[in-house]
Amino acid sequence: MVASPVQPVILKASTIARTHTVLAYIAFTSALGIGCLLHYKKIVKNGVAGYPQEWFPSVSATIGDWYPERNIFQIIIALTSGPRFALVYLQYYLQTRQASESFWPAFLLVVGVVRTLSCGGWVYITSSDDHDVHDFFMILYMVCNIPWTIGGVLSSRGKSVRRRRTLVASVFFLSIVPLVYFFIQHKVHRIPGAYTKYAFFEWSLIFFDVLYDAISEQEFAEADLKVTVGTVLEGRSSEQLDYPKSINESKKPDIHVDSATAVGETNATERSKQSVWSMISGLVPTSLLSFLSDVYLSYVFLTLFTALIPSLFYFSIWELGIAGQELALLAALSPFFLGFSSVRTFAISRMGQVVLQSLSLTSLLAYLLDKPLQRLMIVTPAVALGSLAVAAKWLDNDGGYQAIVFGLGWIVTSLAKHANHTNNPLWPFINSKSGGYNRTGLVLAILALRQLSTRPITLPKSTTKLHGIQQPHWISAALPLGSLIFSIHTLLAESSTLVAWSWSGYENGAPRGPLPHVHSSLTILVQCLGLALALYSIKDSTSDTTSISQPSGGNAEKGKSGAQWNVVSTPNPIYAFISSPGFYTFGVASAYVLYSYKNWPGYVGGLGVAFFLMCMIPIVFRRVVAATKADGDMPSNVGRTLGTAFVVYCLLTLACIFTVAYAFIPGGVYFRERTDMVLIVQMACFLPLFSLPSRSAIRSTEPSLQVSRTTTSYIYALLSIMSAVSGIVTIYRLPSSPPQPFKPGPRIIQAGIWTVHFGFDNEGHDSQRGIRNLVRDMQLDIVGLLETDLHRTSFGHRDLTRVIVEDMGYNVDIGPGPNQHTWGCVLLSKFPIVNSTHHLLPSPHGELAPAIEAVLNVYGTEVTVVVAHNGQEEDPLDRELQSTELARIMRASYPKPVIFLGYVVTRPYARRPNPYEIMVADGRVHDIDQDDFDRWCEYIFYRGLYRTSYARISRGIITDTEMQIGQFVLPRHGTSVSDESVAARYSRAQKEQLAVDHWFPMEYYGGPGHGGVNGHFYHVFNTPLYYLLPPDATV
């Protein structure tokens, strides 16, 4: 008896997509409905407020906090996973049939799978299970949405499908803007009701995310895509079954999922292996690998380039003057050697590039060396070789590509620092203890270099040689290139530098302008937009469409005999715009606003400068190529052009550094406080690109910048990803809870002052984490840090507060910005900052000394805190005038409580005109301990508080100065100090006579070579000093 054949089952692919949509919406709406029904007030409550201020729940609270809605949601999501994986594969299948040569289908398949798995991560690992893991998968999901939506739109073939996907994707990403805004309002400013508004946009993201995938139903239906599941019986081939026609016959693709016969098993396996191998090899095309390798090598070069000056300046800050190591800066002048044809030929060649960059990359191992001088000796030749290799690449025929890669390298550098507490993870002076990822970076650099050495050699395209046409003067290329490198390095090497330029403090409990750790991602976003516009300006491989006509008044023979031909340019409109004098005016105006204004107006001006500089990159590179090519492709003026450009960079860098030179530095008096002149010169150096008289003649000789269409898509994708990642990093780094004092019960205030020597420890490494560890162990509520203005080339453009703020949750005032020409001072507070004012203390003959005057809300009482750094002993008049001003500031707040944390440079009890008597007597404050005669730099003064302890802790390896800590108790609200007599204030005690809350950590007892923590221990007195409260104190 012959068994009846099993008929195949045919499923419409559109039905699978619809099933996915229905299940996804049911999962979320059921969780929302059940949650509101059973636990409404619980799921709308958050860390800031509850019902009725908050009245709509967030997605996380709805799906992850309570039974049974969480469990029902997870079960339905599990049912959704099958259609979800099928949808991802069906899209891949359809896209490969429509564009078999494209890399998008395989790439989107991988992204889709990762996106689905990450969805499972944040669904099944809730925020209450593990907050960090939940956030990681949520961030990964959001990042995957970028290529998933962009790739889906680009791969859509139907106009209706593409239009709908574009609309939904646009609304999705636009919703992120208010989402982030209200999240910051909730998380940072703690505004009741903000989280409800945030929740609406969070739910809208869910709605649009599912809706985007739902559009696949229409795409599958239009393609008549079907899934056929059946069994091939004995004696019947698959061709005998009645399947729908193949895509080649009907242009309507089907999928045949059949069990293979024994006879065809081998062939099927072969085909399967070939298919899998083709898919794997097609995941990352060679062109994409080459592009990523070039960007990464650009990032590595800029890492070393930006590490040179901080590595050598370590010696300058220890010498407080010219140390001699500054000559290492001359390593950047190696492009002068490209003037020799033999060196140029070697450096441009593939072999030369590999050799030079290989030798340069060895400096990534410098982090293994303990001594700063050894690291400098490795970094210096590496920068020389790297500069030579990079400058040689700028002469290549693909000038447009090299220009964009150069810009991308800077953005990657800024993003890496933004994600790593403003430290470049590959810097030689950053190791694993200070946040380095040196080994990982070295491995990736080796892989990128291997890809460079093995990639197919592309023959240069033939170019039309126009003879007898004016070549731009080499100086017109050298000046803009040098200024471009300097400007990006000075202003954009770290995304929060522009914020520091505009920062001015707090008013009425809120910051007046952008916060460095919250808003600096906007700088990266604007950089990406500027570079995207620059790339668009050279779209379709041309920036100028050039036609050649015969000279007027003659015949063709005359033209052939050597007469000049007229070259007529029709510029790309965008390129014409960014190369116009009007756009240059925009750049100059933005620089003026950045320098002259504070807060948001100043920062917006800084964003304008960032946009301008990114747009300038292809214009500058185009001029460089034009100035170094004569009669077609013959090199000319190469060494002097590129070498002079780096001379301009070095001179501007030195001038910028000398704007804050010590008073006793030779020549410092001519540059000190003249950032305005440096800014004028650096912008004026761009002027040759926009000079009116001969622009058309010069532009006609500049070669077109060429970037292939495939590479253009890679660049846009990378810019989009970096923009999104910068925002995600900012959100991820925000503290999970508002700042809280360590000991609110007994109303204790612990305040410390520390001069941290520009963030370099005694071994030349970044000291942020070492500072954080001591601050954390001492449980400081208020911290004054001095010598902290690191937003300069000499210090690597770092933010010394970032680790402490993001790891420990402090309110921060970073003090006067780098355009105020001070050493810098910082205030960190666990208490809300009500108002703060920055002061530039009088300095007729020396450098400016900074001060922060802040009013803190301490347990409901306003307390004035002053953090200041007086001038050095070389100028007594400076110190006298500065002390007089500080005394005036403290006296003006009398009788309110005051804490002074500062660097004074005086002996205790020193008479006028020395600072001690001026500040104590005129400021109406008390010394923390008038019997401590072993002081010179750091002092703590106070008023209106009960002092209960005083500690001096050795510096360890962090800096050259100790930390001093004062512990105070705030009188009960509405009362004041009951007895300010010397006897009442100096009732000394053993720690056992006070409550345990007043004790300092026991682990820090010790001495040199024994005890203590990380080299820190109580010194001078070998223990903290303790004091009893007056008997009638009301606390």
Coordinates of C-alpha atoms in Angstrom, one line a residue, residues 9 55 95 105 141-142 150 196 202 217 271 279 418 425 440 504 514 548 623 637 772 800 814 851 923 992:
V9 CA 2.7 23.7 4.0
W55 CA 1.5 59.7 37.2
Q95 CA 17.7 41.4 0.4
P105 CA 22.1 41.8 3.8
Y141 CA 19.9 47.4 21.6
M142 CA 19.8 51.2 21.0
I150 CA 19.5 52.8 8.3
T196 CA 6.5 61.0 33.6
E202 CA 10.2 55.9 26.3
E217 CA 4.7 42.8 6.5
R271 CA 26.1 23.9 -1.1
M279 CA 28.0 34.5 4.2
H418 CA 34.7 61.0 26.5
P425 CA 42.9 54.8 26.9
T440 CA 43.7 45.9 23.6
S504 CA 30.8 80.3 35.0
P514 CA 26.3 73.4 30.2
I548 CA 38.3 73.5 -20.6
R623 CA 44.9 73.4 -1.1
N637 CA 57.3 72.4 -2.5
R772 CA 39.2 59.4 44.1
L800 CA 40.3 66.0 36.6
I814 CA 35.3 73.4 37.7
A851 CA 39.1 81.5 43.5
G923 CA 38.3 87.8 57.0
E992 CA 37.4 57.6 72.0

